[in-house]
Every structure is written in structure tokens, then in C-alpha cells.
PDB file of C-alpha atoms in Angstrom:
ATOM      1  CA  MET C   1       3.438   2.811  -0.429  1.00 66.00           C
ATOM      2  CA  PHE C   2       3.740  -0.089  -2.445  1.00 82.00           C
ATOM      3  CA  LYS C   3       3.387  -3.729  -0.932  1.00 90.00           C
ATOM      4  CA  ILE C   4       4.019  -6.927  -3.274  1.00 95.00           C
ATOM      5  CA  ALA C   5       3.475 -10.569  -2.510  1.00 96.00           C
ATOM      6  CA  ILE C   6       5.410 -13.667  -4.013  1.00 98.00           C
ATOM      7  CA  VAL C   7       3.493 -16.821  -4.176  1.00 97.00           C
ATOM      8  CA  ASP C   8       5.391 -20.063  -5.549  1.00 97.00           C
ATOM      9  CA  ASP C   9       6.217 -23.172  -3.989  1.00 96.00           C
ATOM     10  CA  ASN C  10       9.982 -23.315  -5.196  1.00 96.00           C
ATOM     11  CA  PRO C  11      11.749 -21.690  -2.523  1.00 96.00           C
ATOM     12  CA  LEU C  12      15.014 -21.033  -4.523  1.00 96.00           C
ATOM     13  CA  PHE C  13      13.001 -18.801  -7.163  1.00 96.00           C
ATOM     14  CA  LYS C  14      10.675 -17.379  -4.613  1.00 96.00           C
ATOM     15  CA  GLU C  15      14.097 -15.923  -3.142  1.00 97.00           C
ATOM     16  CA  GLN C  16      15.371 -15.086  -6.274  1.00 96.00           C
ATOM     17  CA  VAL C  17      12.517 -12.901  -6.959  1.00 97.00           C
ATOM     18  CA  TYR C  18      12.283 -11.655  -3.706  1.00 97.00           C
ATOM     19  CA  GLN C  19      16.056 -10.511  -4.072  1.00 97.00           C
ATOM     20  CA  LEU C  20      15.651  -9.472  -7.419  1.00 96.00           C
ATOM     21  CA  ILE C  21      12.392  -6.876  -6.105  1.00 97.00           C
ATOM     22  CA  SER C  22      14.543  -5.844  -3.319  1.00 96.00           C
ATOM     23  CA  GLU C  23      17.074  -4.152  -5.174  1.00 95.00           C
ATOM     24  CA  SER C  24      15.069  -2.077  -6.555  1.00 93.00           C
ATOM     25  CA  ALA C  25      12.521  -1.363  -3.853  1.00 92.00           C
ATOM     26  CA  ASP C  26      13.959   1.809  -2.887  1.00 88.00           C
ATOM     27  CA  THR C  27      13.390   3.350  -6.595  1.00 87.00           C
ATOM     28  CA  LEU C  28      10.067   1.647  -6.989  1.00 87.00           C
ATOM     29  CA  ASN C  29       8.858   3.005  -2.893  1.00 83.00           C
ATOM     30  CA  ILE C  30       8.191  -0.411  -2.572  1.00 89.00           C
ATOM     31  CA  ALA C  31       7.266  -1.167   1.482  1.00 85.00           C
ATOM     32  CA  THR C  32       6.686  -4.650   1.613  1.00 90.00           C
ATOM     33  CA  ILE C  33       7.722  -7.664  -0.292  1.00 95.00           C
ATOM     34  CA  ASP C  34       6.086 -10.587   1.235  1.00 96.00           C
ATOM     35  CA  THR C  35       6.121 -14.283   0.166  1.00 97.00           C
ATOM     36  CA  TYR C  36       4.242 -17.487   0.558  1.00 97.00           C
ATOM     37  CA  GLU C  37       4.711 -20.693  -0.211  1.00 97.00           C
ATOM     38  CA  SER C  38       1.268 -21.765  -1.570  1.00 97.00           C
ATOM     39  CA  SER C  39      -1.977 -20.294  -2.634  1.00 96.00           C
ATOM     40  CA  GLU C  40      -3.535 -21.905   0.996  1.00 97.00           C
ATOM     41  CA  ALA C  41      -0.815 -19.654   3.220  1.00 97.00           C
ATOM     42  CA  TYR C  42      -1.625 -16.321   1.072  1.00 96.00           C
ATOM     43  CA  ILE C  43      -5.297 -17.553   1.642  1.00 95.00           C
ATOM     44  CA  ASN C  44      -4.836 -17.601   5.306  1.00 95.00           C
ATOM     45  CA  ARG C  45      -3.015 -14.623   6.421  1.00 92.00           C
ATOM     46  CA  SER C  46      -4.202 -11.497   8.252  1.00 84.00           C
ATOM     47  CA  PRO C  47      -7.180 -10.246   6.546  1.00 77.00           C
ATOM     48  CA  PHE C  48      -5.538  -6.766   7.222  1.00 76.00           C
ATOM     49  CA  ILE C  49      -2.664  -7.174   4.714  1.00 83.00           C
ATOM     50  CA  ILE C  50      -3.882  -6.358   1.176  1.00 83.00           C
ATOM     51  CA  TYR C  51      -1.243  -5.905  -1.842  1.00 89.00           C
ATOM     52  CA  ASN C  52      -1.383  -3.726  -4.354  1.00 88.00           C
ATOM     53  CA  LEU C  53       0.569  -6.798  -6.588  1.00 93.00           C
ATOM     54  CA  VAL C  54       0.508 -10.118  -6.013  1.00 95.00           C
ATOM     55  CA  ILE C  55       3.219 -11.869  -8.629  1.00 96.00           C
ATOM     56  CA  LEU C  56       1.720 -15.948  -8.959  1.00 94.00           C
ATOM     57  CA  ASP C  57       3.173 -18.952 -10.076  1.00 93.00           C
ATOM     58  CA  ILE C  58       0.797 -20.219 -12.636  1.00 90.00           C
ATOM     59  CA  GLU C  59       1.773 -24.214 -11.337  1.00 89.00           C
ATOM     60  CA  MET C  60       1.697 -24.840  -7.909  1.00 92.00           C
ATOM     61  CA  PRO C  61       0.388 -28.171  -6.249  1.00 94.00           C
ATOM     62  CA  GLY C  62      -2.854 -27.874  -4.208  1.00 95.00           C
ATOM     63  CA  MET C  63      -4.563 -24.868  -5.194  1.00 94.00           C
ATOM     64  CA  ASP C  64      -2.676 -23.244  -8.580  1.00 91.00           C
ATOM     65  CA  GLY C  65      -1.899 -19.909  -9.176  1.00 91.00           C
ATOM     66  CA  VAL C  66      -5.128 -19.328 -11.895  1.00 89.00           C
ATOM     67  CA  SER C  67      -7.545 -20.453  -8.986  1.00 92.00           C
ATOM     68  CA  LEU C  68      -5.793 -18.101  -6.588  1.00 94.00           C
ATOM     69  CA  ALA C  69      -5.823 -15.308  -9.083  1.00 90.00           C
ATOM     70  CA  LYS C  70     -10.022 -15.925  -9.588  1.00 89.00           C
ATOM     71  CA  GLN C  71     -10.274 -15.318  -5.866  1.00 90.00           C
ATOM     72  CA  ILE C  72      -7.825 -12.398  -5.400  1.00 89.00           C
ATOM     73  CA  GLN C  73     -10.283 -10.475  -8.295  1.00 82.00           C
ATOM     74  CA  GLN C  74     -13.003 -11.578  -6.530  1.00 82.00           C
ATOM     75  CA  ALA C  75     -12.526 -10.501  -2.611  1.00 81.00           C
ATOM     76  CA  GLU C  76      -9.440  -7.844  -3.723  1.00 77.00           C
ATOM     77  CA  GLN C  77     -10.442  -6.120  -6.824  1.00 72.00           C
ATOM     78  CA  ALA C  78      -7.854  -3.227  -6.977  1.00 76.00           C
ATOM     79  CA  THR C  79      -5.158  -5.905  -6.552  1.00 86.00           C
ATOM     80  CA  LYS C  80      -2.731  -6.508  -9.573  1.00 89.00           C
ATOM     81  CA  ILE C  81      -1.498  -9.889 -10.834  1.00 92.00           C
ATOM     82  CA  ILE C  82       1.220 -10.954 -13.005  1.00 93.00           C
ATOM     83  CA  PHE C  83       1.265 -14.645 -13.531  1.00 91.00           C
ATOM     84  CA  LEU C  84       5.176 -16.242 -13.753  1.00 91.00           C
ATOM     85  CA  THR C  85       5.101 -19.652 -15.617  1.00 86.00           C
ATOM     86  CA  SER C  86       7.923 -22.210 -16.743  1.00 84.00           C
ATOM     87  CA  TYR C  87       5.634 -23.656 -19.835  1.00 71.00           C
ATOM     88  CA  VAL C  88       3.877 -21.676 -22.222  1.00 66.00           C
ATOM     89  CA  HIS C  89       0.661 -24.072 -22.540  1.00 58.00           C
ATOM     90  CA  TYR C  90      -0.068 -23.032 -18.851  1.00 56.00           C
ATOM     91  CA  MET C  91      -1.135 -19.743 -20.092  1.00 58.00           C
ATOM     92  CA  LYS C  92      -4.279 -20.710 -21.614  1.00 54.00           C
ATOM     93  CA  ASP C  93      -5.692 -22.305 -18.386  1.00 54.00           C
ATOM     94  CA  ALA C  94      -5.527 -18.223 -17.149  1.00 54.00           C
ATOM     95  CA  PHE C  95      -7.028 -16.761 -19.965  1.00 52.00           C
ATOM     96  CA  GLY C  96     -10.066 -14.223 -18.894  1.00 53.00           C
ATOM     97  CA  LEU C  97      -8.742 -13.268 -15.936  1.00 63.00           C
ATOM     98  CA  ASN C  98      -7.417  -9.424 -15.563  1.00 61.00           C
ATOM     99  CA  VAL C  99      -3.874 -10.256 -15.492  1.00 77.00           C
ATOM    100  CA  HIS C 100      -1.436  -7.197 -15.913  1.00 80.00           C
ATOM    101  CA  LYS C 101       1.161  -9.330 -17.832  1.00 84.00           C
ATOM    102  CA  TYR C 102       2.405 -12.993 -17.652  1.00 86.00           C
ATOM    103  CA  ILE C 103       6.229 -13.473 -17.393  1.00 90.00           C
ATOM    104  CA  MET C 104       8.048 -16.903 -18.515  1.00 90.00           C
ATOM    105  CA  LYS C 105      10.286 -17.524 -15.236  1.00 92.00           C
ATOM    106  CA  GLU C 106      13.326 -17.988 -17.420  1.00 93.00           C
ATOM    107  CA  ASP C 107      12.482 -14.063 -18.404  1.00 93.00           C
ATOM    108  CA  VAL C 108      11.862 -12.623 -15.204  1.00 95.00           C
ATOM    109  CA  ALA C 109      15.764 -11.066 -14.387  1.00 94.00           C
ATOM    110  CA  HIS C 110      15.117  -9.008 -18.034  1.00 92.00           C
ATOM    111  CA  GLU C 111      10.962  -8.178 -17.351  1.00 93.00           C
ATOM    112  CA  LEU C 112       9.964  -8.131 -13.974  1.00 95.00           C
ATOM    113  CA  ILE C 113      11.272  -4.923 -12.914  1.00 95.00           C
ATOM    114  CA  GLN C 114      10.055  -3.427 -15.866  1.00 92.00           C
ATOM    115  CA  ALA C 115       6.142  -4.924 -15.217  1.00 92.00           C
ATOM    116  CA  ILE C 116       5.873  -3.950 -11.982  1.00 94.00           C
ATOM    117  CA  GLU C 117       7.118  -0.191 -12.567  1.00 91.00           C
ATOM    118  CA  GLU C 118       4.044  -0.326 -14.812  1.00 87.00           C
ATOM    119  CA  ILE C 119       1.726  -1.088 -12.419  1.00 86.00           C
ATOM    120  CA  ARG C 120       3.489   1.646  -9.712  1.00 84.00           C
ATOM    121  CA  ASP C 121       2.809   4.158 -12.047  1.00 80.00           C
ATOM    122  CA  VAL C 122      -0.427   3.966 -12.960  1.00 74.00           C
ATOM    123  CA  PHE C 123      -1.185   3.524  -9.422  1.00 72.00           C
ATOM    124  CA  VAL C 124       0.514   6.419  -8.057  1.00 68.00           C
ATOM    125  CA  LYS C 125      -0.884   9.023 -11.101  1.00 66.00           C
ATOM    126  CA  SER C 126      -4.472   7.867  -9.943  1.00 60.00           C
ATOM    127  CA  LYS C 127      -3.800   8.418  -6.457  1.00 62.00           C
ATOM    128  CA  SER C 128      -1.958  11.756  -6.824  1.00 61.00           C
ATOM    129  CA  LYS C 129      -3.328  14.779  -5.396  1.00 82.00           C
ATOM    130  CA  LYS C 130      -2.216  18.290  -4.162  1.00 86.00           C
ATOM    131  CA  ILE C 131      -3.603  20.067  -1.378  1.00 91.00           C
ATOM    132  CA  SER C 132      -2.850  24.094  -0.810  1.00 92.00           C
ATOM    133  CA  LEU C 133      -1.523  25.195   2.918  1.00 93.00           C
ATOM    134  CA  LYS C 134      -0.989  28.502   4.034  1.00 93.00           C
ATOM    135  CA  THR C 135       2.268  28.701   5.863  1.00 93.00           C
ATOM    136  CA  ASN C 136       4.117  32.159   7.224  1.00 87.00           C
ATOM    137  CA  ASN C 137       5.731  32.885   4.153  1.00 79.00           C
ATOM    138  CA  LYS C 138       3.887  31.845   1.306  1.00 90.00           C
ATOM    139  CA  GLU C 139       1.164  29.417  -0.002  1.00 92.00           C
ATOM    140  CA  ILE C 140       2.349  25.778  -0.908  1.00 93.00           C
ATOM    141  CA  GLN C 141       1.276  22.953  -2.650  1.00 92.00           C
ATOM    142  CA  VAL C 142       1.771  19.388  -0.617  1.00 93.00           C
ATOM    143  CA  ASP C 143       1.057  15.941  -2.016  1.00 90.00           C
ATOM    144  CA  VAL C 144      -1.348  14.509   0.203  1.00 91.00           C
ATOM    145  CA  ASN C 145       0.250  11.109  -0.366  1.00 86.00           C
ATOM    146  CA  ASP C 146       3.109  12.449   1.308  1.00 90.00           C
ATOM    147  CA  ILE C 147       1.708  13.639   4.292  1.00 95.00           C
ATOM    148  CA  ILE C 148       1.730  11.462   7.350  1.00 95.00           C
ATOM    149  CA  ILE C 149       0.454  13.103  10.129  1.00 97.00           C
ATOM    150  CA  ILE C 150      -0.903  16.463  11.156  1.00 97.00           C
ATOM    151  CA  GLU C 151      -0.629  17.372  14.326  1.00 97.00           C
ATOM    152  CA  TYR C 152      -1.969  20.123  16.632  1.00 96.00           C
ATOM    153  CA  THR C 153       0.500  21.662  18.963  1.00 94.00           C
ATOM    154  CA  ASP C 154       0.998  25.266  20.118  1.00 92.00           C
ATOM    155  CA  ARG C 155      -2.278  26.642  18.892  1.00 93.00           C
ATOM    156  CA  HIS C 156      -0.982  25.754  14.816  1.00 95.00           C
ATOM    157  CA  PRO C 157      -1.647  22.711  12.995  1.00 97.00           C
ATOM    158  CA  TYR C 158       1.612  20.769  11.842  1.00 97.00           C
ATOM    159  CA  VAL C 159       2.077  19.105   8.810  1.00 97.00           C
ATOM    160  CA  TYR C 160       4.538  16.124   8.802  1.00 96.00           C
ATOM    161  CA  THR C 161       6.080  14.486   5.840  1.00 94.00           C
ATOM    162  CA  GLU C 162       9.292  12.399   5.084  1.00 89.00           C
ATOM    163  CA  SER C 163      11.359  15.494   4.748  1.00 90.00           C
ATOM    164  CA  HIS C 164       9.431  18.350   6.167  1.00 93.00           C
ATOM    165  CA  LYS C 165       7.634  19.961   9.004  1.00 94.00           C
ATOM    166  CA  ILE C 166       5.121  22.737   8.163  1.00 95.00           C
ATOM    167  CA  LYS C 167       3.427  25.038  10.237  1.00 95.00           C
ATOM    168  CA  VAL C 168      -0.061  25.810   8.771  1.00 96.00           C
ATOM    169  CA  ILE C 169      -1.434  29.023   9.640  1.00 94.00           C
ATOM    170  CA  ASN C 170      -5.071  30.448   9.052  1.00 91.00           C
ATOM    171  CA  ALA C 171      -6.221  27.241   9.371  1.00 93.00           C
ATOM    172  CA  SER C 172      -7.619  24.935  12.382  1.00 95.00           C
ATOM    173  CA  LEU C 173      -7.141  21.232  12.478  1.00 95.00           C
ATOM    174  CA  THR C 174     -10.778  20.553  11.555  1.00 95.00           C
ATOM    175  CA  ASP C 175     -11.059  22.943   8.088  1.00 94.00           C
ATOM    176  CA  ILE C 176      -8.004  20.627   6.761  1.00 96.00           C
ATOM    177  CA  TYR C 177      -9.535  17.494   7.665  1.00 95.00           C
ATOM    178  CA  LYS C 178     -12.720  18.594   5.713  1.00 93.00           C
ATOM    179  CA  ARG C 179     -10.039  18.994   2.808  1.00 92.00           C
ATOM    180  CA  LEU C 180      -8.918  15.625   2.924  1.00 92.00           C
ATOM    181  CA  ASP C 181     -10.331  12.684   1.563  1.00 87.00           C
ATOM    182  CA  SER C 182     -12.033  10.876   4.523  1.00 86.00           C
ATOM    183  CA  ARG C 183     -11.455   7.372   2.903  1.00 82.00           C
ATOM    184  CA  PHE C 184      -7.656   7.972   3.432  1.00 87.00           C
ATOM    185  CA  PHE C 185      -7.537   9.809   6.473  1.00 93.00           C
ATOM    186  CA  VAL C 186      -8.798   9.607  10.373  1.00 94.00           C
ATOM    187  CA  ARG C 187      -8.795  11.552  13.278  1.00 96.00           C
ATOM    188  CA  PRO C 188      -7.485   8.933  15.919  1.00 96.00           C
ATOM    189  CA  ASN C 189      -7.537  11.396  18.642  1.00 96.00           C
ATOM    190  CA  SER C 190      -8.990  15.308  18.605  1.00 95.00           C
ATOM    191  CA  GLY C 191      -5.334  16.770  18.147  1.00 97.00           C
ATOM    192  CA  THR C 192      -4.201  14.364  15.107  1.00 97.00           C
ATOM    193  CA  ILE C 193      -5.072  13.334  11.485  1.00 97.00           C
ATOM    194  CA  ILE C 194      -3.116  10.145  10.427  1.00 96.00           C
ATOM    195  CA  ASN C 195      -2.681   9.224   6.603  1.00 93.00           C
ATOM    196  CA  LEU C 196      -3.601   5.496   6.389  1.00 89.00           C
ATOM    197  CA  LEU C 197      -1.034   4.688   3.617  1.00 84.00           C
ATOM    198  CA  HIS C 198       1.706   5.530   5.956  1.00 88.00           C
ATOM    199  CA  VAL C 199      -0.001   3.235   8.948  1.00 87.00           C
ATOM    200  CA  ASP C 200       2.521   0.626   9.821  1.00 83.00           C
ATOM    201  CA  SER C 201       0.679  -1.163  12.788  1.00 84.00           C
ATOM    202  CA  VAL C 202      -2.537  -0.302  14.802  1.00 86.00           C
ATOM    203  CA  SER C 203      -3.142  -1.677  18.482  1.00 86.00           C
ATOM    204  CA  SER C 204      -5.901  -1.161  20.866  1.00 86.00           C
ATOM    205  CA  LYS C 205      -4.502   1.909  22.401  1.00 91.00           C
ATOM    206  CA  SER C 206      -2.000   3.764  19.733  1.00 92.00           C
ATOM    207  CA  LEU C 207      -0.783   3.306  15.837  1.00 91.00           C
ATOM    208  CA  GLU C 208       2.836   3.140  14.683  1.00 90.00           C
ATOM    209  CA  MET C 209       3.691   5.518  11.490  1.00 91.00           C
ATOM    210  CA  ARG C 210       6.153   4.839   9.476  1.00 84.00           C
ATOM    211  CA  SER C 211       8.878   7.386   8.965  1.00 85.00           C
ATOM    212  CA  PHE C 212       7.293   8.875  11.992  1.00 90.00           C
ATOM    213  CA  ASP C 213       9.184   8.099  15.190  1.00 88.00           C
ATOM    214  CA  LYS C 214       6.094   8.616  17.784  1.00 90.00           C
ATOM    215  CA  GLU C 215       3.344   6.552  18.326  1.00 93.00           C
ATOM    216  CA  ILE C 216       0.065   7.787  17.939  1.00 95.00           C
ATOM    217  CA  SER C 217      -2.147   7.549  20.666  1.00 95.00           C
ATOM    218  CA  ILE C 218      -5.847   6.562  19.990  1.00 95.00           C
ATOM    219  CA  SER C 219      -8.947   8.275  21.671  1.00 95.00           C
ATOM    220  CA  ARG C 220     -10.988   5.883  24.079  1.00 89.00           C
ATOM    221  CA  GLY C 221     -13.755   4.739  21.894  1.00 89.00           C
ATOM    222  CA  ARG C 222     -12.595   5.862  18.697  1.00 91.00           C
ATOM    223  CA  TYR C 223     -10.401   2.181  18.144  1.00 90.00           C
ATOM    224  CA  LYS C 224     -13.701   0.461  16.136  1.00 88.00           C
ATOM    225  CA  GLU C 225     -14.007   3.444  14.120  1.00 88.00           C
ATOM    226  CA  ILE C 226     -10.199   3.631  12.987  1.00 88.00           C
ATOM    227  CA  ILE C 227     -10.021  -0.380  12.705  1.00 86.00           C
ATOM    228  CA  ARG C 228     -13.592  -0.301  10.179  1.00 83.00           C
ATOM    229  CA  VAL C 229     -12.380   2.532   8.458  1.00 84.00           C
ATOM    230  CA  TYR C 230      -8.665   0.893   8.005  1.00 81.00           C
ATOM    231  CA  THR C 231     -10.349  -2.171   6.976  1.00 73.00           C
ATOM    232  CA  GLU C 232     -12.274  -0.741   4.243  1.00 71.00           C
ATOM    233  CA  TYR C 233      -9.032   1.603   3.220  1.00 71.00           C
ATOM    234  CA  LEU C 234      -6.903  -1.789   2.748  1.00 64.00           C
ATOM    235  CA  MET C 235      -9.857  -3.254   0.872  1.00 54.00           C
ATOM    236  CA  LEU C 236      -9.605  -0.800  -1.603  1.00 55.00           C
ATOM    237  CA  GLY C 237      -6.030  -1.725  -2.380  1.00 47.00           C
ATOM    238  CA  ASP C 238      -4.958   1.935  -1.906  1.00 44.00           C
ATOM    239  CA  THR C 239      -2.047   1.230   0.388  1.00 41.00           C
ATOM    240  CA  LEU C 240       0.917   2.828  -1.813  1.00 38.00           C
TER     241      LEU C 240
END
């Protein structure tokens, strides 16, 4: 899932951008659209919240968008940036930054969604990977990004995606785990593998996953490791 932040001190324009993106959220597979009224509000957010894309107003009171972009690129190197501005001359202040696109505010309605699609498509292609799983009838290929959890029940691993429950034969949970990228998949308990891409929330005893209606328990002693891996994952900017 793709996560976006909008940082703009103008509440009316910020809402306009939010509504524009919201209308295409399902098509673009966007999980989160958060808004911030200032650079300082963005900086003071929870450290566990990392975005794939930040849409920044260049000219803001206090810390301006250019200064915030520099901080983002130091601390969140995988996060992409789109700058919005009302005045062409402000663009020169952002030269030298690794910015995906500059969009004049008057052109947002025509250009922003296309710019987001470009970033999203590059991100998805870079993360796309298949895993081969043997079922009762045949061997199938499953995109690892689609996997929400893998749960061991009734003597078999079951792979859950948003639309399927897949029974895997001739493989243990450990066999499957060894074939997955440990930066993105973790075992909160002995009978479950979760995809960090789909984590919605974490507490000391359980996790909640998007598109999965059951809490996943965290075994005693594994909480610190889960938080460590999840934090490292968020810092990669790999939360689709």
C-alpha cells in the first residue's frame, strides 16, 4: 500500500489536494493520505509513520518546504517529494534537491494524479516478486506483496491474500519463511508469518492487519524484535 502526506499551511488548498487524491485512492492503491498544516507538524509526527510520497508547499511560515525536504532526504531517503508552489521564482530555492516534480498550484488538478501514478508505478515495479507455492492441484505463483499473512493450521500453511486463502502442501511454515525477504516478513509467533506491508497497528501483545479480520498474537519475548524489524522496514520507505 502507498502512503502519502500533504504538507500545506493553506487549509482550503490542502483539503482540495486531499479530495483530489482521495477520488483516485482505490485506483492508485493508496492506503493513507495524511495532512499536516506545517513543516513542524510533519517533523513532530510519530517516528513509526513513514511515507512513500510527501507533497510539499514550498512557501510556508516557519520552516519552509525546501528546508523540510532537505530533512526528509537525510532521514527518509526512499521518500519521494512533489513540490507545489504558486510562484515560479520559488523553484530556484529548491534546485539541487532530488525532487520528482514541481507543480504550479493552478495546475494541480491536471498534473498531480499523473505525477503520483509515475511514482507509484516505479515503486511497485521495484518491489514486485513472485513466490512459487504448491497446492493440491498445481504449483502457483503468488506476488509476495499480495500476501497478508501465512498461518499454520490443520497441519498445513495457509496463505491469505485479500481475495484468496491458499492451502500449501509439501512445505512447512519454516520452509516458506526461508524463501521470503526477512526485511518484509516476520514471525510474531511460531504459527504465523506476517507481511509488514499490510500491518495496520502494533501493540505489545498483538498486531492488526489490513484486510484480515483477526488479531495476530505476539509471543512473549518477541515484541522488541517485532518493533525493531518494523521500524527498520518503515525507514526503508517500503510501505506500499
